[in-house]
């Protein structure tokens, strides 16, 4: 059945379906129960599934994730909502030191099927702690899988796939796109969880994006068309492990690659992508892999965020730089 | 065999296993580090005696005693320390991460305080199932100054979960006297009132006293009465870790506590013959464990088990 849903509603329905399918799925987080979360992603779930399965926690991220570990150790599949990206740092210790490592150090005797949902990125007129893109911190850590959805269909399916995964998953949600609508086929998942997808085919330059920047890249592709340039947009979807095969295939065809993300450029996902593309596609490249990213500054005040965030013009400028090489 | 003799023998096994761990370390057969719990055996053994087999326990990097007290064999523990394939975690966890999930000993954790919320989660799972199981978190005095301790006590109190928080107060946070860095005299017990939790200060070197205190707290948890904080007063016979000679402790203090050795206290209530026989059995078990662990094949798999499918595929 095909519906038109917002990303936020698609996540809500995905969570609902995961809870219906598996009684071991429990949700926990700050204000997620009665309120339904500050972005209303869990709206109505406590009412329908009860206070035992949708839990309003104290403001204590380390304690929340630690409790989720204890539940996962005993067969539950906890889904933790971190209210805003910048609030995850108190839990960083538990995520990096315990969640990521317990399967490895126990030689597989312990699995932690935990999903940590993080609304991330800027563009909502908020400030630091509420607009950050901390994905590289997690992608750097072996033992964590990191994904980012960019559209309603992925939101609906990827959250269910993440919950069904036996590995711990850090699940990034593009908060400024929560209200954007798109088609969702609720009968079958179009893609696997850890699969990168060509979202818009093109022939002149490959643009790699994820989360909120996919929409920006697609808008840039539409604008570039008027200049006679054909941009191929790949939605990475999985940030760790990266699915590089479609990327290599595309770059070998186009000879050019641009990575777009909101996170600062220094040691961001773009650096890893540039390195890998260079290692694998060196002789196909017409120009260096370029990055269009947030700046290497703390996230700025709300009135300044438009200066900070990569937008259509900056992506097109990246395209110009690639062709001008 | 009476209860006390059985507990004495288990403490004797733990004492000798840790002595073996020390000797193996000095012989170069254990790499990394070890944190010995010698002197604190009564806490682990007394508490385990008070629990059901299906209750959950969580321990710290000083957790050899807690692992053996829940039924893991000295051989599996020593093999783990020696990074052997037959170790509790296939040799990949080591001394600080002993985990015996089959015995519901759900791990040793080397980030101080991190496992207290995990015990809360395990207790919550029991409450969801209505199983009347409880969870026990053992932790050191140093953990009481970290946020996770306070978050866990609050979570457990708010949700009235079946958890017992057992502090092993051995007076030192690694190398520093806990009293010099803590605002209250009893680092765990004095904080309990902030979370409206009952607390007791317990002689952690008398195994019968420990058992009785944990029995009471466990019964309260099982009956829906919520969490309890128990502060066990005890002392480690060695330094913080293998490389620490513990010269920061005054000799009078060390002597006073050595005279209150948990094995001596238990032995004083048993017949000499029983104690000698238990010692001999413990000696034999541990000697055999050492030989078996030495003979076991080495661990493999630095590149396995990152993911649930057993792989470590990082790049595709």
Coordinates of C-alpha atoms in Angstrom, one line a residue:
Chain A
X1 CA 0.0 0.0 0.0
X2 CA 1.4 3.4 -0.9
X3 CA 0.9 6.3 1.4
X4 CA 2.1 9.9 1.4
X5 CA 3.7 10.6 4.8
X6 CA 6.1 13.0 6.4
X7 CA 9.4 11.7 7.6
X8 CA 8.2 12.2 11.2
X9 CA 5.0 10.3 10.7
X10 CA 6.8 7.5 8.8
X11 CA 9.2 7.1 11.7
X12 CA 6.2 7.0 14.1
X13 CA 4.5 4.3 12.0
X14 CA 7.7 2.3 11.6
X15 CA 8.2 2.3 15.4
X16 CA 4.6 1.3 15.8
X17 CA 5.0 -1.6 13.4
X18 CA 8.2 -2.7 15.1
X19 CA 6.5 -2.7 18.4
X20 CA 3.5 -4.7 17.0
X21 CA 5.9 -7.2 15.4
X22 CA 8.1 -7.8 18.5
X23 CA 6.9 -7.5 22.1
X24 CA 10.6 -7.2 23.1
X25 CA 10.8 -3.7 21.5
X26 CA 10.7 -1.0 24.2
X27 CA 11.1 2.7 23.7
X28 CA 12.8 5.0 26.2
X29 CA 13.7 8.6 26.3
X30 CA 13.0 12.1 27.7
X31 CA 9.4 13.2 27.2
X32 CA 8.7 10.5 24.7
X33 CA 5.6 9.1 26.5
X34 CA 2.8 11.4 27.3
X35 CA 4.2 14.2 25.1
X36 CA 5.2 11.9 22.3
X37 CA 8.7 13.4 22.1
X38 CA 9.7 17.0 21.3
X39 CA 9.3 16.2 17.6
X40 CA 6.3 14.0 18.3
X41 CA 8.0 11.0 16.7
X42 CA 6.6 8.7 19.4
X43 CA 3.2 10.3 19.4
X44 CA 0.5 8.0 20.7
X45 CA 2.7 5.0 21.3
X46 CA 2.6 5.1 25.0
X47 CA -1.2 5.3 24.9
X48 CA -1.4 2.2 22.7
X49 CA 1.5 0.1 24.1
X50 CA 1.5 1.2 27.7
X51 CA 3.9 2.8 30.1
X52 CA 6.0 -0.4 30.4
X53 CA 7.0 -0.3 26.8
X54 CA 7.2 3.5 26.1
X55 CA 9.0 5.0 29.1
X56 CA 9.5 8.6 30.1
X57 CA 12.9 8.6 31.6
X58 CA 14.7 11.2 33.7
X59 CA 17.1 13.6 32.0
X60 CA 20.1 11.3 32.3
X61 CA 21.5 10.1 29.0
X62 CA 24.2 7.9 30.4
X63 CA 21.7 6.2 32.7
X64 CA 19.2 5.8 29.8
X65 CA 21.7 4.1 27.5
X66 CA 23.1 2.1 30.4
X67 CA 19.6 0.9 31.3
X68 CA 19.1 0.0 27.6
X69 CA 22.2 -2.2 27.8
X70 CA 20.8 -4.0 30.8
X71 CA 17.6 -4.6 28.9
X72 CA 19.4 -5.8 25.8
X73 CA 21.5 -8.2 27.8
X74 CA 18.2 -9.9 28.8
X75 CA 16.7 -10.2 25.3
X76 CA 14.9 -6.9 24.9
X77 CA 15.4 -4.5 21.9
X78 CA 15.5 -1.1 23.4
X79 CA 15.1 2.0 21.2
X80 CA 16.5 5.1 22.8
X81 CA 15.6 8.6 21.8
X82 CA 18.2 11.2 22.3
X83 CA 16.2 14.4 22.4
X84 CA 18.8 16.5 20.4
X85 CA 22.1 15.6 18.8
X86 CA 24.2 17.6 21.3
X87 CA 22.6 15.7 24.2
X88 CA 24.2 12.4 23.3
X89 CA 27.5 13.3 24.7
X90 CA 26.7 12.3 28.3
X91 CA 25.9 8.9 26.9
X92 CA 29.0 8.8 24.6
X93 CA 30.9 6.8 27.2
X94 CA 28.3 4.1 27.4
X95 CA 27.9 3.9 23.7
X96 CA 31.6 3.9 22.8
X97 CA 33.0 1.9 25.7
X98 CA 30.2 -0.6 26.2
X99 CA 27.6 -0.7 23.5
X100 CA 30.2 -0.9 20.7
X101 CA 32.5 -3.4 22.4
X102 CA 30.6 -6.0 24.3
X103 CA 30.0 -8.4 21.5
X104 CA 33.7 -8.3 20.5
X105 CA 35.1 -8.7 24.0
X106 CA 32.7 -11.5 25.0
X107 CA 33.5 -13.3 21.8
X108 CA 29.9 -13.1 20.7
X109 CA 28.4 -14.4 23.9
X110 CA 26.7 -11.0 24.4
X111 CA 24.8 -9.1 21.7
X112 CA 23.3 -5.7 22.2
X113 CA 20.5 -5.0 19.7
X114 CA 20.1 -1.4 20.7
X115 CA 18.9 1.5 18.5
X116 CA 19.9 5.0 19.5
X117 CA 17.8 7.5 17.6
X118 CA 19.3 10.9 17.2
X119 CA 17.6 13.8 15.5
X120 CA 20.6 15.6 13.9
X121 CA 21.7 18.6 11.9
X122 CA 20.6 22.3 11.8
X123 CA 18.3 24.4 9.8
X124 CA 15.5 24.7 12.4
X125 CA 16.6 28.0 13.9
X126 CA 18.0 26.4 16.9
X127 CA 21.5 26.7 18.4
X128 CA 24.4 24.6 19.4
X129 CA 23.6 21.4 21.2
X130 CA 20.4 21.4 19.1
X131 CA 21.8 21.5 15.6
X132 CA 24.9 19.4 15.5
X133 CA 26.1 16.6 13.3
X134 CA 28.1 14.2 15.5
X135 CA 27.9 11.2 13.2
X136 CA 31.7 10.9 12.6
X137 CA 32.3 10.3 16.3
X138 CA 30.3 7.2 16.1
X139 CA 31.3 6.0 12.6
X140 CA 34.9 6.1 13.9
X141 CA 34.1 3.4 16.4
X142 CA 34.2 -0.2 15.4
X143 CA 31.2 -2.1 16.7
X144 CA 28.7 0.6 16.0
X145 CA 26.7 0.7 12.9
X146 CA 25.6 4.2 11.8
X147 CA 22.8 5.1 9.4
X148 CA 21.0 8.2 8.4
X149 CA 17.6 8.3 6.7
X150 CA 16.7 11.1 4.3
X151 CA 13.1 10.5 3.1
X152 CA 9.8 9.1 4.4
X153 CA 10.2 5.7 2.8
X154 CA 13.7 5.1 4.3
X155 CA 12.4 6.5 7.6
X156 CA 9.6 4.0 7.7
X157 CA 11.7 1.0 6.6
X158 CA 15.2 1.8 8.0
X159 CA 13.9 2.2 11.6
X160 CA 12.3 -1.2 11.4
X161 CA 15.4 -2.8 9.9
X162 CA 17.6 -1.1 12.5
X163 CA 15.4 -2.5 15.3
X164 CA 15.5 -6.0 13.8
X165 CA 19.3 -5.8 13.5
X166 CA 21.3 -7.8 16.1
X167 CA 24.0 -5.1 16.0
X168 CA 23.8 -1.8 17.9
X169 CA 22.8 1.0 15.6
X170 CA 23.1 4.8 15.9
X171 CA 20.2 6.0 13.8
X172 CA 20.4 9.6 12.6
X173 CA 17.2 11.4 11.7
X174 CA 17.2 14.6 9.6
X175 CA 15.3 16.8 12.0
X176 CA 14.8 19.7 9.7
X177 CA 13.2 17.3 7.1
X178 CA 10.8 15.7 9.6
X179 CA 7.9 17.6 8.0
X180 CA 8.7 16.8 4.4
X181 CA 6.3 14.5 2.6
X182 CA 7.0 11.6 0.3
X183 CA 5.6 8.3 -0.9
X184 CA 5.9 5.2 1.3
X185 CA 5.2 1.7 0.2
X186 CA 4.3 0.0 3.4
X187 CA 4.2 -3.5 1.9
X188 CA 7.8 -4.2 1.1
X189 CA 11.2 -2.5 1.9
X190 CA 12.8 -1.2 -1.3
X191 CA 16.4 -1.5 0.1
X192 CA 18.4 -3.3 2.7
X193 CA 19.6 -1.2 5.7
X194 CA 23.3 -1.0 4.8
X195 CA 22.9 -0.1 1.1
X196 CA 23.8 3.1 -0.7
X197 CA 21.4 4.1 -3.4
X198 CA 21.6 6.2 -6.5
X199 CA 18.7 8.6 -5.9
X200 CA 19.1 10.6 -9.1
X201 CA 21.1 9.2 -12.1
X202 CA 23.5 11.5 -13.9
X203 CA 26.6 11.4 -15.9
X204 CA 28.9 14.4 -15.2
X205 CA 29.7 14.4 -11.4
X206 CA 28.8 12.2 -8.5
X207 CA 27.4 14.0 -5.4
X208 CA 27.4 11.9 -2.2
X209 CA 25.1 13.0 0.6
X210 CA 23.1 11.6 3.5
X211 CA 20.4 12.7 5.9
X212 CA 19.3 16.3 5.4
X213 CA 21.8 17.1 2.7
X214 CA 20.2 14.6 0.2
X215 CA 17.4 17.1 -0.4
X216 CA 20.0 19.9 -0.9
X217 CA 22.0 17.7 -3.3
X218 CA 18.8 16.9 -5.3
X219 CA 17.9 20.5 -5.5
X220 CA 21.4 21.3 -6.7
X221 CA 21.1 18.6 -9.4
X222 CA 17.9 20.2 -10.7
X223 CA 19.5 23.6 -10.8
X224 CA 22.6 22.3 -12.5
X225 CA 20.5 20.7 -15.2
X226 CA 19.8 24.3 -16.4
X227 CA 23.5 24.8 -16.8
X228 CA 23.7 21.6 -18.8
X229 CA 25.4 19.6 -16.1
X230 CA 24.2 16.2 -15.1
X231 CA 24.6 15.4 -11.4
X232 CA 24.3 11.9 -10.1
X233 CA 23.1 12.0 -6.5
X234 CA 23.9 9.0 -4.2
X235 CA 22.2 8.8 -0.8
X236 CA 24.7 7.0 1.3
X237 CA 22.1 5.9 3.9
X238 CA 24.7 3.8 5.8
X239 CA 27.6 5.7 7.2
X240 CA 29.2 2.8 8.9
X241 CA 29.8 0.4 7.4
X242 CA 30.0 2.4 4.2
X243 CA 28.5 0.8 1.1
X244 CA 31.2 1.8 -1.4
X245 CA 30.4 -0.4 -4.4
X246 CA 27.7 2.0 -5.9
X247 CA 30.0 4.9 -5.2
X248 CA 33.0 3.4 -7.0
X249 CA 30.8 2.4 -9.9
X250 CA 29.4 5.9 -10.2
X251 CA 32.7 7.7 -9.9
X252 CA 34.4 5.5 -12.5
X253 CA 31.6 6.7 -14.8
X254 CA 31.6 10.4 -14.0
X255 CA 35.2 10.9 -13.1
X256 CA 34.2 13.5 -10.4
X257 CA 33.0 13.3 -6.9
X258 CA 31.7 15.8 -4.3
X259 CA 30.8 14.9 -0.8
X260 CA 28.3 17.0 1.0
X261 CA 27.6 17.0 4.7
X262 CA 26.6 19.5 7.4
X263 CA 29.2 18.3 9.9
X264 CA 32.6 20.1 9.9
X265 CA 34.9 19.1 7.1
X266 CA 37.9 18.2 9.3
X267 CA 38.0 14.4 9.7
X268 CA 34.3 14.2 8.7
X269 CA 32.8 11.4 6.6
X270 CA 33.9 13.3 3.5
X271 CA 37.6 12.7 4.4
X272 CA 37.1 9.0 4.6
X273 CA 35.0 8.9 1.4
X274 CA 37.7 11.0 -0.5
X275 CA 40.4 8.7 0.7
X276 CA 38.6 5.5 -0.3
X277 CA 37.5 6.9 -3.7
X278 CA 41.1 8.0 -4.4
X279 CA 42.4 4.5 -3.4
X280 CA 39.9 2.7 -5.7
X281 CA 39.2 5.1 -8.6
X282 CA 42.5 7.0 -8.9
X283 CA 42.8 6.6 -12.7
X284 CA 39.2 7.5 -13.3
X285 CA 39.3 10.8 -11.5
X286 CA 39.3 14.0 -13.6
X287 CA 39.6 16.2 -10.4
X288 CA 40.3 15.6 -6.7
X289 CA 37.3 14.5 -4.6
X290 CA 36.0 17.8 -3.2
X291 CA 34.1 18.4 0.0
X292 CA 31.2 20.8 0.6
X293 CA 30.7 20.8 4.4
X294 CA 29.9 22.8 7.5
X295 CA 32.8 24.9 8.7
X296 CA 35.4 23.9 11.3
X297 CA 33.7 26.0 14.0
X298 CA 31.2 25.3 16.7
X299 CA 27.7 25.4 15.4
X300 CA 26.8 29.1 15.2
X301 CA 24.0 31.2 16.7
X302 CA 20.6 30.7 15.1
X303 CA 20.8 33.9 13.0
X304 CA 24.1 32.8 11.6
X305 CA 23.2 29.2 10.7
X306 CA 22.4 30.0 7.1
X307 CA 26.0 31.1 6.7
X308 CA 27.2 27.8 8.1
X309 CA 25.0 25.2 6.4
X310 CA 25.9 24.0 3.0
X311 CA 23.1 25.0 0.6
X312 CA 22.3 24.7 -3.1
X313 CA 24.8 27.5 -4.1
X314 CA 27.7 25.9 -2.2
X315 CA 27.0 22.5 -3.8
X316 CA 26.9 24.2 -7.2
X317 CA 30.1 26.0 -6.4
X318 CA 31.7 22.6 -5.6
X319 CA 30.6 21.4 -9.0
X320 CA 32.2 24.5 -10.6
X321 CA 35.4 23.9 -8.7
X322 CA 35.5 20.3 -9.9
X323 CA 35.0 21.2 -13.5
X324 CA 37.5 24.1 -13.2
X325 CA 40.2 21.8 -12.1
Chain B
X1 CA 28.6 -29.6 54.3
X2 CA 27.4 -26.7 56.4
X3 CA 26.8 -23.3 54.7
X4 CA 29.8 -21.6 56.4
X5 CA 32.2 -24.3 55.4
X6 CA 31.0 -24.2 51.8
X7 CA 31.4 -20.4 51.7
X8 CA 34.8 -20.7 53.3
X9 CA 35.9 -23.2 50.7
X10 CA 34.7 -20.9 47.9
X11 CA 36.6 -18.0 49.4
X12 CA 39.7 -20.2 49.6
X13 CA 39.3 -21.1 46.0
X14 CA 39.0 -17.4 45.0
X15 CA 42.0 -16.5 47.2
X16 CA 44.2 -19.2 45.6
X17 CA 42.9 -18.4 42.1
X18 CA 44.0 -14.8 42.5
X19 CA 47.4 -15.9 44.0
X20 CA 47.8 -18.0 40.8
X21 CA 46.8 -15.0 38.7
X22 CA 49.5 -13.0 40.4
X23 CA 52.1 -15.7 39.9
X24 CA 51.1 -16.2 36.3
X25 CA 51.5 -12.5 35.7
X26 CA 54.9 -12.4 37.2
X27 CA 55.9 -15.4 35.0
X28 CA 54.8 -13.4 32.0
X29 CA 51.9 -15.7 31.2
X30 CA 49.2 -13.0 31.8
X31 CA 49.5 -9.8 29.7
X32 CA 47.8 -6.6 30.4
X33 CA 46.9 -5.9 34.0
X34 CA 45.0 -7.5 36.9
X35 CA 43.1 -6.0 39.8
X36 CA 43.1 -8.5 42.6
X37 CA 40.2 -8.6 45.1
X38 CA 42.1 -10.6 47.8
X39 CA 40.6 -9.5 51.1
X40 CA 37.2 -8.8 49.6
X41 CA 36.1 -12.4 49.0
X42 CA 33.4 -12.3 51.6
X43 CA 31.4 -9.7 49.7
X44 CA 31.2 -11.8 46.6
X45 CA 30.6 -15.1 48.3
X46 CA 28.2 -13.9 51.0
X47 CA 26.1 -12.0 48.4
X48 CA 26.0 -14.9 45.9
X49 CA 24.8 -17.2 48.7
X50 CA 21.9 -14.9 49.2
X51 CA 20.8 -14.9 45.6
X52 CA 18.8 -17.2 43.4
X53 CA 20.7 -18.8 40.5
X54 CA 18.7 -16.7 38.0
X55 CA 19.4 -13.4 39.7
X56 CA 21.7 -11.1 37.8
X57 CA 25.0 -9.7 39.0
X58 CA 27.3 -7.0 37.5
X59 CA 30.8 -6.4 38.7
X60 CA 33.8 -4.1 38.2
X61 CA 37.2 -4.6 36.7
X62 CA 38.0 -6.0 40.2
X63 CA 35.7 -8.9 39.5
X64 CA 37.5 -12.2 39.7
X65 CA 35.8 -13.0 43.0
X66 CA 32.3 -12.1 41.7
X67 CA 32.8 -14.3 38.7
X68 CA 33.9 -17.4 40.6
X69 CA 31.2 -16.8 43.3
X70 CA 28.5 -17.1 40.6
X71 CA 29.9 -20.5 39.5
X72 CA 32.5 -19.8 36.9
X73 CA 35.4 -22.2 37.2
X74 CA 38.9 -21.0 38.2
X75 CA 40.1 -22.7 35.1
X76 CA 37.9 -20.6 32.8
X77 CA 38.8 -17.4 34.6
X78 CA 42.6 -18.1 34.5
X79 CA 42.3 -19.1 30.9
X80 CA 40.6 -15.8 30.2
X81 CA 43.3 -13.9 32.0
X82 CA 45.9 -15.8 29.9
X83 CA 44.0 -15.1 26.7
X84 CA 43.3 -18.7 26.0
X85 CA 40.5 -20.0 23.7
X86 CA 39.0 -21.8 26.7
X87 CA 38.6 -18.6 28.7
X88 CA 35.2 -17.3 29.7
X89 CA 35.1 -14.9 26.8
X90 CA 37.3 -16.9 24.5
X91 CA 40.3 -15.0 25.7
X92 CA 39.1 -11.7 24.2
X93 CA 37.9 -10.0 27.4
X94 CA 40.7 -10.5 29.8
X95 CA 40.8 -9.8 33.6
X96 CA 38.8 -6.6 33.5
X97 CA 35.9 -8.0 31.5
X98 CA 35.2 -11.4 33.0
X99 CA 31.6 -12.3 32.0
X100 CA 29.8 -15.5 32.8
X101 CA 26.4 -15.0 31.2
X102 CA 25.5 -18.7 31.7
X103 CA 25.6 -18.1 35.4
X104 CA 23.8 -14.7 35.1
X105 CA 27.0 -12.9 36.0
X106 CA 26.5 -10.3 33.3
X107 CA 29.9 -8.8 33.1
X108 CA 32.8 -6.9 34.6
X109 CA 33.1 -3.3 33.6
X110 CA 36.2 -1.3 33.5
X111 CA 34.6 2.1 33.1
X112 CA 33.8 3.1 36.7
X113 CA 30.1 3.2 37.3
X114 CA 29.0 2.2 33.8
X115 CA 27.3 -1.0 34.9
X116 CA 25.0 0.5 37.6
X117 CA 22.5 1.6 35.0
X118 CA 22.9 -1.8 33.3
X119 CA 21.8 -3.5 36.5
X120 CA 18.8 -1.2 36.5
X121 CA 18.0 -2.3 32.9
X122 CA 18.3 -6.0 33.9
X123 CA 16.1 -5.4 36.9
X124 CA 13.6 -3.7 34.6
X125 CA 13.6 -6.7 32.3
X126 CA 12.8 -8.9 35.3
X127 CA 9.9 -6.6 36.2
X128 CA 8.6 -6.6 32.7
X129 CA 8.6 -10.4 32.7
X130 CA 7.2 -10.5 36.3
X131 CA 9.9 -13.1 37.1
X132 CA 10.8 -11.9 40.6
X133 CA 14.4 -12.0 39.7
X134 CA 16.6 -9.3 41.1
X135 CA 19.8 -7.6 39.9
X136 CA 22.8 -6.8 42.0
X137 CA 25.5 -4.2 41.1
X138 CA 28.8 -4.4 42.9
X139 CA 31.0 -1.3 42.7
X140 CA 33.8 0.4 44.5
X141 CA 33.8 3.4 46.7
X142 CA 35.3 5.4 43.8
X143 CA 32.2 4.9 41.7
X144 CA 30.0 6.8 44.1
X145 CA 31.4 10.1 42.8
X146 CA 30.6 9.5 39.2
X147 CA 27.3 10.5 37.5
X148 CA 26.2 7.0 36.5
X149 CA 26.0 6.0 40.2
X150 CA 23.5 8.8 40.9
X151 CA 21.6 8.4 37.6
X152 CA 21.2 4.7 38.4
X153 CA 20.0 5.1 42.0
X154 CA 17.5 7.6 40.8
X155 CA 16.2 5.5 37.9
X156 CA 15.9 2.4 40.2
X157 CA 14.2 4.4 42.9
X158 CA 11.7 6.1 40.5
X159 CA 10.8 2.9 38.9
X160 CA 11.0 0.9 42.2
X161 CA 13.1 -1.8 40.5
X162 CA 14.4 -4.9 42.1
X163 CA 18.0 -3.9 42.4
X164 CA 20.6 -4.1 45.2
X165 CA 23.5 -1.7 45.0
X166 CA 26.5 -3.2 46.8
X167 CA 29.4 -0.8 47.4
X168 CA 32.7 -2.5 48.3
X169 CA 34.2 0.3 50.2
X170 CA 37.9 -0.6 50.5
X171 CA 38.8 2.9 51.5
X172 CA 40.8 3.8 48.4
X173 CA 39.8 5.1 45.0
X174 CA 42.7 3.6 43.2
X175 CA 45.6 5.4 45.0
X176 CA 43.7 8.1 46.8
X177 CA 41.8 7.7 50.1
X178 CA 38.1 8.0 49.3
X179 CA 37.6 10.2 52.4
X180 CA 39.8 12.9 50.9
X181 CA 37.7 13.2 47.7
X182 CA 34.2 12.6 49.0
X183 CA 31.9 15.0 50.8
X184 CA 30.3 12.4 53.0
X185 CA 31.8 9.9 55.4
X186 CA 30.1 6.8 54.0
X187 CA 30.3 7.3 50.2
X188 CA 27.5 5.0 49.2
X189 CA 25.2 4.8 52.3
X190 CA 25.2 8.5 53.0
X191 CA 24.0 9.2 49.4
X192 CA 21.0 6.8 49.5
X193 CA 18.8 9.2 51.4
X194 CA 19.0 11.6 48.4
X195 CA 17.1 8.9 46.4
X196 CA 14.8 7.9 49.3
X197 CA 16.4 4.5 49.4
X198 CA 17.2 2.4 52.5
X199 CA 20.9 1.9 53.2
X200 CA 23.0 -0.1 55.6
X201 CA 26.7 -0.2 56.5
X202 CA 27.8 -3.8 56.6
X203 CA 30.9 -5.6 57.8
X204 CA 32.1 -6.8 54.4
X205 CA 34.7 -9.2 55.8
X206 CA 32.3 -11.4 57.6
X207 CA 30.7 -13.7 55.1
X208 CA 27.7 -14.5 57.3
X209 CA 27.0 -10.8 58.0
X210 CA 27.2 -10.1 54.3
X211 CA 24.8 -12.9 53.4
X212 CA 22.3 -11.8 55.9
X213 CA 22.4 -8.2 54.7
X214 CA 22.0 -9.2 51.1
X215 CA 19.2 -11.6 51.9
X216 CA 17.2 -8.9 53.5
X217 CA 17.8 -6.5 50.6
X218 CA 17.0 -9.2 48.1
X219 CA 13.8 -10.1 49.8
X220 CA 12.7 -6.5 49.8
X221 CA 13.5 -6.2 46.1
X222 CA 11.7 -9.4 45.3
X223 CA 8.7 -8.3 47.2
X224 CA 8.3 -5.1 45.3
X225 CA 10.0 -3.0 47.9
X226 CA 12.5 -1.5 45.5
X227 CA 16.2 -1.0 45.7
X228 CA 18.6 -1.0 48.7
X229 CA 22.1 0.4 49.0
X230 CA 24.5 -1.7 51.0
X231 CA 27.9 -0.3 51.8
X232 CA 30.3 -3.2 52.6
X233 CA 33.4 -2.2 54.6
X234 CA 36.3 -4.1 53.4
X235 CA 39.9 -3.8 52.3
X236 CA 42.1 -5.1 49.5
X237 CA 45.2 -6.9 50.5
X238 CA 47.2 -5.7 47.4
X239 CA 47.5 -2.5 45.5
X240 CA 45.0 -1.1 43.0
X241 CA 46.5 -3.0 40.1
X242 CA 49.4 -5.3 39.4
X243 CA 51.9 -2.4 39.3
X244 CA 50.8 -0.8 42.5
X245 CA 52.7 -1.7 45.7
X246 CA 50.2 0.4 47.7
X247 CA 52.8 2.3 49.7
X248 CA 50.3 5.1 50.3
X249 CA 48.5 3.0 52.9
X250 CA 49.9 3.3 56.5
X251 CA 51.2 0.0 57.8
X252 CA 49.1 0.1 60.9
X253 CA 46.0 0.2 58.7
X254 CA 47.1 -2.7 56.6
X255 CA 47.9 -4.8 59.6
X256 CA 44.6 -4.0 61.2
X257 CA 42.7 -5.1 58.2
X258 CA 44.9 -8.2 57.6
X259 CA 44.0 -9.3 61.1
X260 CA 40.3 -9.1 59.9
X261 CA 40.9 -11.3 56.8
X262 CA 37.6 -12.7 55.8
X263 CA 39.0 -16.2 55.5
X264 CA 40.4 -16.0 59.1
X265 CA 37.0 -14.7 60.4
X266 CA 35.2 -17.6 58.8
X267 CA 37.8 -20.2 59.8
X268 CA 37.5 -19.2 63.4
X269 CA 34.0 -20.5 63.4
X270 CA 34.9 -23.8 61.8
X271 CA 36.8 -26.8 63.0
X272 CA 40.5 -27.0 62.2
X273 CA 40.0 -30.3 60.4
X274 CA 37.3 -28.9 58.2
X275 CA 39.4 -25.8 57.4
X276 CA 42.4 -27.9 56.5
X277 CA 40.3 -30.2 54.3
X278 CA 38.7 -27.3 52.5
X279 CA 42.1 -25.7 52.0
X280 CA 43.4 -28.9 50.5
X281 CA 40.5 -29.2 48.2
X282 CA 40.9 -25.5 47.1
X283 CA 44.6 -26.0 46.6
X284 CA 44.0 -29.0 44.3
X285 CA 41.2 -27.3 42.3
X286 CA 43.3 -24.3 41.6
X287 CA 46.5 -26.2 40.9
X288 CA 44.6 -28.3 38.3
X289 CA 43.0 -25.1 36.9
X290 CA 46.4 -23.5 36.4
X291 CA 47.8 -26.5 34.6
X292 CA 44.7 -26.8 32.4
X293 CA 44.7 -23.1 31.6
X294 CA 48.4 -23.2 30.7
X295 CA 47.8 -26.2 28.4
X296 CA 44.8 -24.6 26.6
X297 CA 45.2 -23.3 23.1
X298 CA 45.7 -19.5 22.7
X299 CA 42.8 -17.2 21.8
X300 CA 42.3 -16.4 18.2
X301 CA 40.2 -13.8 16.4
X302 CA 41.5 -10.3 16.9
X303 CA 39.5 -9.6 13.8
X304 CA 36.3 -11.5 14.6
X305 CA 33.1 -10.8 16.5
X306 CA 32.8 -7.1 15.9
X307 CA 29.4 -7.7 14.5
X308 CA 26.6 -10.1 15.5
X309 CA 27.3 -12.2 12.4
X310 CA 30.8 -12.9 13.8
X311 CA 32.6 -10.8 11.2
X312 CA 34.6 -7.6 11.4
X313 CA 33.9 -6.5 7.9
X314 CA 34.6 -2.8 8.1
X315 CA 35.0 -1.9 4.5
X316 CA 32.8 -3.0 1.7

